[in-house]
Coordinates of C-alpha atoms and ligand atoms in Angstrom, one line a residue:
X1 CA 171.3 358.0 121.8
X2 CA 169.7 359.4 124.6
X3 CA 166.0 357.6 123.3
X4 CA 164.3 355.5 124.6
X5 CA 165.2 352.2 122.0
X6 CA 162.1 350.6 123.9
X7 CA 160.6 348.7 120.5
X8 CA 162.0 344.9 119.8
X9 CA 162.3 345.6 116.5
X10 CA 166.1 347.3 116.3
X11 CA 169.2 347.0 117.7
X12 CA 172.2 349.5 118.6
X13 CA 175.6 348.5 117.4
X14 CA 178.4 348.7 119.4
X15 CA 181.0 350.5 118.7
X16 CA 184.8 349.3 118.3
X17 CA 186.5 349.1 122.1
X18 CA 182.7 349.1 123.6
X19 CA 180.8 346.9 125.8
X20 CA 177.5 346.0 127.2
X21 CA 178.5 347.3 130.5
X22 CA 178.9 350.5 128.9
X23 CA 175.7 350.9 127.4
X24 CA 174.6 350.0 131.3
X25 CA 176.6 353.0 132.6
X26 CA 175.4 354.9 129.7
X27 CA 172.0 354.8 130.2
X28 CA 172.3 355.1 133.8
X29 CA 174.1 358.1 133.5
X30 CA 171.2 359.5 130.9
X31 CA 168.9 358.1 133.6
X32 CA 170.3 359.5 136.9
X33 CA 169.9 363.3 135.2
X34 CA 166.5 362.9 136.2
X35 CA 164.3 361.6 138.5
X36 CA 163.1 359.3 136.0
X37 CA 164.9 356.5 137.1
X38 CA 163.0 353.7 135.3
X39 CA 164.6 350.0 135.4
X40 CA 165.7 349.0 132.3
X41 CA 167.0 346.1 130.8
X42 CA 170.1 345.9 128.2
X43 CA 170.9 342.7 126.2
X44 CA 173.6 341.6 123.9
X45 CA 172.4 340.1 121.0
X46 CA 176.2 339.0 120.4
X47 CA 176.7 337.1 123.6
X48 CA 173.3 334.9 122.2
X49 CA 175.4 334.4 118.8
X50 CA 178.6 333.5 120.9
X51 CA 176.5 330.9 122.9
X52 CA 175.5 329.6 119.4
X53 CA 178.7 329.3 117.9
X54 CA 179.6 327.5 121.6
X55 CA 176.6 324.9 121.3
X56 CA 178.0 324.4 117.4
X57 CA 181.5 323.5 118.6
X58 CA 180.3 321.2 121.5
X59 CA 177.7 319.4 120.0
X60 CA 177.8 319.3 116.2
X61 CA 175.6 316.7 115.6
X62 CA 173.1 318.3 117.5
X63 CA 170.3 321.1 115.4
X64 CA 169.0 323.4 118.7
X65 CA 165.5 324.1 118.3
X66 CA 165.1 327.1 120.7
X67 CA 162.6 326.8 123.2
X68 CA 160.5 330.1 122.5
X69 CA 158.5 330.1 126.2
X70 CA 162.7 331.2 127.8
X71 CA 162.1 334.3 126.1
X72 CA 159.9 335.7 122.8
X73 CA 161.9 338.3 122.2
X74 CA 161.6 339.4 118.5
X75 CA 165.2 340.4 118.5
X76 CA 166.4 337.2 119.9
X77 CA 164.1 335.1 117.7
X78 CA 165.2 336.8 114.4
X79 CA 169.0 336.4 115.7
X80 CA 168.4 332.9 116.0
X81 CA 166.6 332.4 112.8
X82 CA 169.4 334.1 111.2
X83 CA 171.3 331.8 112.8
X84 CA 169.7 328.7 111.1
X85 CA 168.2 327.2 114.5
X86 CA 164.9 325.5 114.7
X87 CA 162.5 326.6 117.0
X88 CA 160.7 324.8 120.0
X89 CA 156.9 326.0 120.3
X90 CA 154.3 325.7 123.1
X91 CA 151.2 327.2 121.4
X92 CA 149.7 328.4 118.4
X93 CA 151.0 332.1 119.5
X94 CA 154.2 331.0 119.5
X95 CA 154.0 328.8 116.1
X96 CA 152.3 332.0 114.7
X97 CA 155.3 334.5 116.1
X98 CA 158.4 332.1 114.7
X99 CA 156.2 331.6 111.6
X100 CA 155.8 336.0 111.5
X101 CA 160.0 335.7 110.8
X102 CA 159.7 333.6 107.9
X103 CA 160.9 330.5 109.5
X104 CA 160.2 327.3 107.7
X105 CA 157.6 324.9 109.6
X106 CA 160.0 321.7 108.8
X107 CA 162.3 324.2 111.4
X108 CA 159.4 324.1 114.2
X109 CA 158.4 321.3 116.8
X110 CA 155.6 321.6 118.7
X111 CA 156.5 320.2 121.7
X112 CA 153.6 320.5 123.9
X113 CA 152.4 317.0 124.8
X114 CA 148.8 318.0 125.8
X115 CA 147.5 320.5 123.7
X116 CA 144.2 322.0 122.2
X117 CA 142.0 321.0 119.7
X118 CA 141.8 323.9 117.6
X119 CA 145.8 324.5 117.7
X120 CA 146.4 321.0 116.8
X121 CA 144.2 322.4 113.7
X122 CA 146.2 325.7 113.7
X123 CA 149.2 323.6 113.9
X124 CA 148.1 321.6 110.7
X125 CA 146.9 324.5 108.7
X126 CA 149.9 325.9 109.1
X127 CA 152.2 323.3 108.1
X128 CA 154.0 322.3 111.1
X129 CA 153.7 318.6 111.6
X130 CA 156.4 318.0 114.3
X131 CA 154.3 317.2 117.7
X132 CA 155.1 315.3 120.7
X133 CA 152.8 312.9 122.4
X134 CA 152.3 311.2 125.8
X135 CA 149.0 309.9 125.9
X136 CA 146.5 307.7 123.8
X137 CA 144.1 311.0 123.9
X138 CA 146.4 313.2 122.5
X139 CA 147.0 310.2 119.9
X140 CA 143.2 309.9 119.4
X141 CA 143.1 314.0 119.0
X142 CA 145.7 313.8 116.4
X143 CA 144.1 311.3 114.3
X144 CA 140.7 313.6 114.1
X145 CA 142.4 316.6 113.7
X146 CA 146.2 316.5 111.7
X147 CA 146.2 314.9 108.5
X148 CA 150.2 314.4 108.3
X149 CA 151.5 314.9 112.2
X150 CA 155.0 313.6 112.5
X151 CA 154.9 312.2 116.2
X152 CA 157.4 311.8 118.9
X153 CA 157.1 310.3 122.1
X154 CA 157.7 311.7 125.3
X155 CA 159.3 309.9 127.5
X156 CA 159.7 310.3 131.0
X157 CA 163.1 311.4 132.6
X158 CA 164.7 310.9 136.2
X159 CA 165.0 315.0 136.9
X160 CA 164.9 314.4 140.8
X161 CA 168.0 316.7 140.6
X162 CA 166.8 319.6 138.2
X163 CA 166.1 322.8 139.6
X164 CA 162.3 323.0 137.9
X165 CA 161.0 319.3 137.5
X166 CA 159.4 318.1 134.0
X167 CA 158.4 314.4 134.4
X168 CA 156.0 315.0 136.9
X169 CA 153.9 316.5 134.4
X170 CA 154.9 314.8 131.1
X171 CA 156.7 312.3 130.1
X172 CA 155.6 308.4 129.7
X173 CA 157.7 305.6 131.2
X174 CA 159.3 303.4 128.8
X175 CA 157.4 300.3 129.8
X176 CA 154.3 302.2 128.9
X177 CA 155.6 302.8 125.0
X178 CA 154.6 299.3 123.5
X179 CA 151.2 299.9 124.6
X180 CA 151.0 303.6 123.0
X181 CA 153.0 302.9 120.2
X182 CA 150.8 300.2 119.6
X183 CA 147.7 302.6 119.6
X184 CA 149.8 305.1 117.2
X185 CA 150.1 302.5 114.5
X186 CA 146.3 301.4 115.3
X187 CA 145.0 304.7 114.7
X188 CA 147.4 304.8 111.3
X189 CA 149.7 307.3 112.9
X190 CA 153.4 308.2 111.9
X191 CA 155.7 308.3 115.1
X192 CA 159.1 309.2 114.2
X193 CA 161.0 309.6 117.2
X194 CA 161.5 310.6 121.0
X195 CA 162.0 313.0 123.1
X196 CA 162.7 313.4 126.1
X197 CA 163.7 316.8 129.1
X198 CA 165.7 316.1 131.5
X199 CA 164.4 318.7 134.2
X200 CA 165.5 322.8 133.8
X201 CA 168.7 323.7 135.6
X202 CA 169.9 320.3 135.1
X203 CA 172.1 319.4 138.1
X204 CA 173.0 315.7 136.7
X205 CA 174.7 314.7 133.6
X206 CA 173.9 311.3 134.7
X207 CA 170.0 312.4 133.5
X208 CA 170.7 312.8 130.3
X209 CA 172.6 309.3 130.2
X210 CA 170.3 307.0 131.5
X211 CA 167.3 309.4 129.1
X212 CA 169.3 308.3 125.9
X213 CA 169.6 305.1 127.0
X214 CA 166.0 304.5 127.3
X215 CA 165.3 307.0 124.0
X216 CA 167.0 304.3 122.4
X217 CA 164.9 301.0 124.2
X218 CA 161.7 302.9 122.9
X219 CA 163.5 303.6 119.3
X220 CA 163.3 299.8 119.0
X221 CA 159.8 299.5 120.0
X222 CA 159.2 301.8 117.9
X223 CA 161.2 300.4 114.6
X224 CA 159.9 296.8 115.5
X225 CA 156.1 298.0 115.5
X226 CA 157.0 299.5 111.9
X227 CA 157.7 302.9 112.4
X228 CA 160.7 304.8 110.8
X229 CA 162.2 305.7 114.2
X230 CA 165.0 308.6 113.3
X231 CA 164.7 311.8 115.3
X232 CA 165.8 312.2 118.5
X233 CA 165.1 315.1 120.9
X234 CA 167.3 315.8 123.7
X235 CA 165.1 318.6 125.0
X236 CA 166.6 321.0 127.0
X237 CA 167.9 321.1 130.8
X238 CA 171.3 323.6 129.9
X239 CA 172.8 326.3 132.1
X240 CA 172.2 329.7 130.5
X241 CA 175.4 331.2 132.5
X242 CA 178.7 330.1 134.2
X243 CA 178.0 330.4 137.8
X244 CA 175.8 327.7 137.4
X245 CA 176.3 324.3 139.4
X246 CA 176.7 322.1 135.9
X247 CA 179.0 323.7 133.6
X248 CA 177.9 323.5 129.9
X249 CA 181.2 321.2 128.9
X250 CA 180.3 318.9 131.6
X251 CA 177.0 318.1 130.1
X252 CA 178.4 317.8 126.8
X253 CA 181.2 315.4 127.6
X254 CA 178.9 313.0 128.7
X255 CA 176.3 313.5 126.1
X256 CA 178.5 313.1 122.9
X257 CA 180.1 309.4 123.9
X258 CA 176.7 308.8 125.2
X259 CA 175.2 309.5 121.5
X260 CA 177.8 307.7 120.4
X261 CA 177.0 304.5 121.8
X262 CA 173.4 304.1 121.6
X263 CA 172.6 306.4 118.2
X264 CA 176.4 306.4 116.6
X265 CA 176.6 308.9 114.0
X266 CA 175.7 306.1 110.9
X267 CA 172.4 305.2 112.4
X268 CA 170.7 308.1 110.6
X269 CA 169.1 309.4 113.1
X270 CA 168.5 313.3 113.0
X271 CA 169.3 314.4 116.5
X272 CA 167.8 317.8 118.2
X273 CA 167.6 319.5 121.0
X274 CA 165.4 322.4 123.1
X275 CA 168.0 324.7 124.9
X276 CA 166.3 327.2 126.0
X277 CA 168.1 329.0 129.2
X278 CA 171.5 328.3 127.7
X279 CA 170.6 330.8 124.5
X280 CA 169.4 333.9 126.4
X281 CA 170.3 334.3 130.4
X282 CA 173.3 335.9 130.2
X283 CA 172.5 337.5 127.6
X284 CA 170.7 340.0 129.6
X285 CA 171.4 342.3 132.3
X286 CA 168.5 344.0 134.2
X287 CA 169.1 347.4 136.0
X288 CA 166.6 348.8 139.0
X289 CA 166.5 351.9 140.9
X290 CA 166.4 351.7 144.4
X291 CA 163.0 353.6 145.2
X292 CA 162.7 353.8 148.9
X293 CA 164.0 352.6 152.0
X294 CA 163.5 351.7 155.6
X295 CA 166.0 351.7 158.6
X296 CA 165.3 348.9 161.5
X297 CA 167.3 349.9 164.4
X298 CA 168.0 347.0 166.8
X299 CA 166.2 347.8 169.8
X300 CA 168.9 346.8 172.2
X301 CA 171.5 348.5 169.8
X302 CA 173.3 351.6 171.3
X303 CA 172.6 354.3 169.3
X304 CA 175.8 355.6 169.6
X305 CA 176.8 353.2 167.7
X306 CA 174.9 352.8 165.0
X307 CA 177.8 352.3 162.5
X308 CA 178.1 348.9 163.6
X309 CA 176.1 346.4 162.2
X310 CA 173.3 346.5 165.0
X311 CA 170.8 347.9 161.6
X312 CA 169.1 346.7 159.1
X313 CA 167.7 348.0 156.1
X314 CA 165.0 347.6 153.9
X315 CA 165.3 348.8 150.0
X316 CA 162.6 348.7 147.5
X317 CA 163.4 348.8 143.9
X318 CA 161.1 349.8 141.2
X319 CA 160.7 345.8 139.8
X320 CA 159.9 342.7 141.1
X321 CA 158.2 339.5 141.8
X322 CA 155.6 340.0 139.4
X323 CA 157.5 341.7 136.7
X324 CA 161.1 340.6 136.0
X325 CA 162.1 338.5 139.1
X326 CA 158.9 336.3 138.4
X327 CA 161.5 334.2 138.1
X328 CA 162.0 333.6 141.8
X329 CA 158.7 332.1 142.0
X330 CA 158.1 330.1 138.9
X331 CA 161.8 328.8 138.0
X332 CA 163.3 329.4 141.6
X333 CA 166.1 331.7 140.5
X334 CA 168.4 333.3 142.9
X335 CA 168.9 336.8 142.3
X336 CA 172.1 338.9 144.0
X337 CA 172.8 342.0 142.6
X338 CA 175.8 343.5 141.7
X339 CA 176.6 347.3 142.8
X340 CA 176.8 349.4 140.3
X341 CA 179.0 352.1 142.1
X342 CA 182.6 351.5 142.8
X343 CA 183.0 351.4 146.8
X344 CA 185.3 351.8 149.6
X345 CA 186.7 348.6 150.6
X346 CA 186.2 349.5 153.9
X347 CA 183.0 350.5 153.7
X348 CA 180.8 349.5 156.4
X349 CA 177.7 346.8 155.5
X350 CA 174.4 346.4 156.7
X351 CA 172.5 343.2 156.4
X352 CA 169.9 344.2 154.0
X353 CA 166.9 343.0 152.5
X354 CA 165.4 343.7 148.7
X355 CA 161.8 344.2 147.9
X356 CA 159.8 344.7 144.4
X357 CA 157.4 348.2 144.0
X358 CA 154.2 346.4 144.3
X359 CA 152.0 345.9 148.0
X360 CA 152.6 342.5 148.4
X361 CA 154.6 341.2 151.1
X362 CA 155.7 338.4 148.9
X363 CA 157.1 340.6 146.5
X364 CA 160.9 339.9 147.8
X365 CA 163.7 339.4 145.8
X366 CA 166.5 339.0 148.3
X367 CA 165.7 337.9 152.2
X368 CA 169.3 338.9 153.0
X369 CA 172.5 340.4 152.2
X370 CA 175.4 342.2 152.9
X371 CA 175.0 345.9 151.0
X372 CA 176.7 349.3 152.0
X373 CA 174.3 352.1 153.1
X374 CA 172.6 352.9 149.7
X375 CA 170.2 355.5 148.9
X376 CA 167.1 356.3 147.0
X377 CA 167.7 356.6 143.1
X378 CA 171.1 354.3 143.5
X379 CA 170.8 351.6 141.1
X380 CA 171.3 347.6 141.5
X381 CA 172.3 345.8 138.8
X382 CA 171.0 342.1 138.2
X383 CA 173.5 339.6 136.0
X384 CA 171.8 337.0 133.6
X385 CA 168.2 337.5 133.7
X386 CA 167.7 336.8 129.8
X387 CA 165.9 333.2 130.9
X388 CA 162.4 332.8 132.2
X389 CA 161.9 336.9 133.1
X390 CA 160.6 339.1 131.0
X391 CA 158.6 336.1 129.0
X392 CA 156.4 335.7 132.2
X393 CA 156.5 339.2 133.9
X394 CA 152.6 341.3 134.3
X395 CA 152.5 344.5 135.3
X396 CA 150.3 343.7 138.4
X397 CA 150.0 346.8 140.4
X398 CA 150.7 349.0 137.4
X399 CA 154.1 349.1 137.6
X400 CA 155.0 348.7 133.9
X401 CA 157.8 346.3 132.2
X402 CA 161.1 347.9 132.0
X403 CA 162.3 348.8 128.9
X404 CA 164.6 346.8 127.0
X405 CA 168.1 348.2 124.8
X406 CA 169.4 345.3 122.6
X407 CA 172.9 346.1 121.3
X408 CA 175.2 343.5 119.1
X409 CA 179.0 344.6 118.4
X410 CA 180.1 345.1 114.6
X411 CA 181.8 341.3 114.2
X412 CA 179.0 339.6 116.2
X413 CA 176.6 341.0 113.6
X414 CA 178.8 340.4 110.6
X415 CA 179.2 336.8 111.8
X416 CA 175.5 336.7 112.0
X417 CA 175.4 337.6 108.5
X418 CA 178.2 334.9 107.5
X419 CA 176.7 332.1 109.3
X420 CA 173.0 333.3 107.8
X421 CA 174.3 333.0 104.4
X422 CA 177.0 330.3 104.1
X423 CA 175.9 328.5 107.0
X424 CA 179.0 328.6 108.3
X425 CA 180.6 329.1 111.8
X426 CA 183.1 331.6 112.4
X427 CA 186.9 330.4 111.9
X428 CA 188.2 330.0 116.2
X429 CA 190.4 333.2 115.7
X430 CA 187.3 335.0 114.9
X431 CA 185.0 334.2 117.6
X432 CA 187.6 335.4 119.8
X433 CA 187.2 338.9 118.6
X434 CA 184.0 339.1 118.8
X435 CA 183.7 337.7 122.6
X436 CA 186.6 340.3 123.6
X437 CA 184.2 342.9 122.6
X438 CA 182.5 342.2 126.2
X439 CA 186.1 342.7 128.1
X440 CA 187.4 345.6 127.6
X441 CA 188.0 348.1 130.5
X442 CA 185.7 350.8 131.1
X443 CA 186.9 354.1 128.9
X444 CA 187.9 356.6 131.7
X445 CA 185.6 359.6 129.3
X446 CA 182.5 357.6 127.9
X447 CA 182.0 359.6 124.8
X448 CA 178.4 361.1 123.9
X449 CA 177.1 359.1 120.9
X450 CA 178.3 355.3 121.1
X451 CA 175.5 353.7 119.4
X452 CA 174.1 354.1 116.0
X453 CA 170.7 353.0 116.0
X454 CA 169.5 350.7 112.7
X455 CA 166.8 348.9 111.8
X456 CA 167.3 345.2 112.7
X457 CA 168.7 343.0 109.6
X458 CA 165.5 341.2 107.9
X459 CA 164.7 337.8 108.1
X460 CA 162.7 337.3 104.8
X461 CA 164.6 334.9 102.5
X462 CA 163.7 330.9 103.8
X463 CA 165.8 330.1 106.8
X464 CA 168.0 327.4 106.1
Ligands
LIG501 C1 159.3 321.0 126.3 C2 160.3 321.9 126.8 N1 161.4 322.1 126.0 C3 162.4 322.9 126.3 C4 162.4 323.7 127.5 C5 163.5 324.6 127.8 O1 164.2 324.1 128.8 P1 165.6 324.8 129.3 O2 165.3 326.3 129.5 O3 166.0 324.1 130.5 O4 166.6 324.6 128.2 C6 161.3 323.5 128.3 C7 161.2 324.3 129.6 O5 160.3 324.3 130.3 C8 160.2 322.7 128.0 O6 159.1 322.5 128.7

């Protein structure tokens, strides 16, 4: 305790009665000693296993295949291949990373739909022989370049309501199948299925009906031309946290009778899916130092009264646009902090605004909201920023990537290690215990030395 934890390789567990929060208020409290305030992310690896065991219950017939881009992380990667999930990958660095842990390449898609030459080589060489498709070049690529590519089609969704649109880069209609599928067997290609994304921060269940509706139109192309048509790839399009517009069990409750219908459980088809945002966001919780400020005063204000709201203020915190909150730009998040000091109720609130560290005016994080008066080297804590952060941060300006503390209770980890070797979920009463681990009150003394640090668990025996 007290070091820096910053590699990606271990883990702290958490003691009995503990939570994530407390590790927060932990490190802040080692943090605030100095004036090396750093932001600093912590993540619980056992909220990533409880959102696991959550998919499992919803959606059993579904195998996730985690979509690596949401977030590399070794430690979340090797909990999720302990797990037993698959593994969605845009690129040979990300085949090459899952394959680093061991993971089998019969447990990776590469579900990139335009990709190059030499990883479609890579790609081969290394075994991995899931691939998606949506164009007669990428067919004609495949043919030169993978001797035993299993291909699925991408097919083009309605995500007119997602938060970051898909299908206006990929995706095919389904009255332009025949003619590819048509190539595929042409060129002596094997298609074996579909797949489809509905848009991320899906906002429309009604997306992913009218997707496996037409998933299932292109199936019978598909098994009419003479292909084996039986995997089916829901993609991903999942909230990663609760405050989110579509709850989880919304989506699912249309999705299952949905499945039902058009691929009932006897039609051997091997159903999958990407989720990438629903693994990780809340997951992790990003902490930042407030590292300056400016006071506007309203010129027409009365200075006598400047406890009244007639000011505003300006705080700049030590990340930002192009570190974590990238995510502003590039998967238009909206980021509100939460205060990490307990306040007066009555404490008097400015309208504020929240800038990153770097010299760029569009380095903003919030435009506006309420805050009390804070002050250099408070700290701002950020809720669910697991998904589409840290994967695409730079440290543009040379303002370096915070560092990150991953932490997993004692019965989160020893359910890992269940499910890891018998494959199976954690009876309901169990689960519980491990998801009360992140409720319990704050201890009024927080005690020295909470966390033992250990080497994270290995991931060398096969994943099954
Ligand atoms: C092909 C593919 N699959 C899965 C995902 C993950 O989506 P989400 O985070 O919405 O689950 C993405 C996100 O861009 C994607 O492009």
């Amino acid at each position: 305790v007290g070091v820096t934890m910053n590699t990606e390789m271990e883990f702290s567990f958490l003691e009995e009665g503990f939570s994530a929060k407390d590790i927060v208020e932990q490190k802040i409290k080692e943090s605030s000693v100095t004036d090396d305030r750093d932001a600093f992310y912590v993540c619980d690896l056992g909220d990533v296993l409880k959102k696991h065991v959550r998919w499992m219950r919803a959606l059993p017939r579904i195998t996730p295949f985690y979509a690596v881009k949401c977030n590399d992380s070794l430690s979340v990667l090797k909990t999720l291949a302990s797990l037993g999930t698959g593994f969605d990958c845009a690129s040979k660095t990300e085949i090459q990373l899952v394959q680093s842990l061991g993971v089998d390449p019969s447990k990776i898609i590469y579900a990139n739909p335009c990709k190059q030459v030499s990883q479609i080589k890579y790609a081969s060489a290394h075994g991995v022989k899931m691939m998606t498709f949506d164009s007669e070049v990428e067919l004609m690529k495949v043919a030169r370049c993978h001797d035993n590519a299993k291909l699925v089609l991408r097919i083009a969704t309605d995500d007119s309501k997602a938060v970051c649109r898909l299908s206006v880069k990929f995706g095919v209609p389904v009255k332009a199948c025949r003619g590819l599928l048509e190539r595929a067997k042409k060129l002596g290609l094997d298609v074996i299925g579909v797949s489809f994304h509905v848009g991320s921060g899906c906002t429309d269940p009604k997306a992913y009906i009218q997707a496996i509706a037409d998933a299932r139109c292109v199936f019978d192309i598909g098994n009419e031309l003479g292909f084996k048509m039986d995997l089916l790839d829901i993609g991903g399009g999942f909230p990663g946290s609760d405050d989110a517009e579509l709850q989880f069990e919304e989506i699912t409750a249309v999705i299952n009778p949905t499945l039902e219908k058009y691929f009932p459980a006897d039609s051997d088809v091997k159903i999958i899916a990407e989720p990438g945002r629903f693994y990780v966001a809340s997951a992790y919780t990003l902490v930042v130092n407030i590292i300056a400020k400016k006071v506007i005063l309203d010129e027409d204000s009365d200075e006598e009264d400047e406890r009244t709201n007639e000011k505003t203020v300006m705080y700049y915190v030590n990340d930002g646009v192009y570190g974590s909150f990238n995510c502003i730009l590039y998967d238009h998040a909206h980021c509100m902090p939460t205060l990490h000091k307990k306040r007066k109720p009555d404490e008097v609130r400015y309208p504020s605004s929240i800038w990153g560290p770097t010299c760029d005016g569009l380095d903003r994080i919030v435009e506006l909201c309420s805050l009390p008066d804070l002050q250099v080297g408070d700290w701002l804590v950020f809720e669910n920023m697991g998904a589409y952060t840290v994967a695409a941060s730079s440290t543009f300006n040379g303002f370096q990537k915070p560092d990150l503390h991953y932490i997993m209770s004692r019965p989160a980890w020893q359910s890992v290690q269940q499910i890891s070797s018998q494959g199976m979920l954690p009876p309901a009463e169990e689960s519980s215990l491990f998801e009360a681990m992140n409720h319990v009150m704050y201890p009024n003394v927080f005690p020295f030395s909470i966390a033992l640090k250990i080497p994270l668990y290995k991931t060398s025996r096969p994943v099954v």
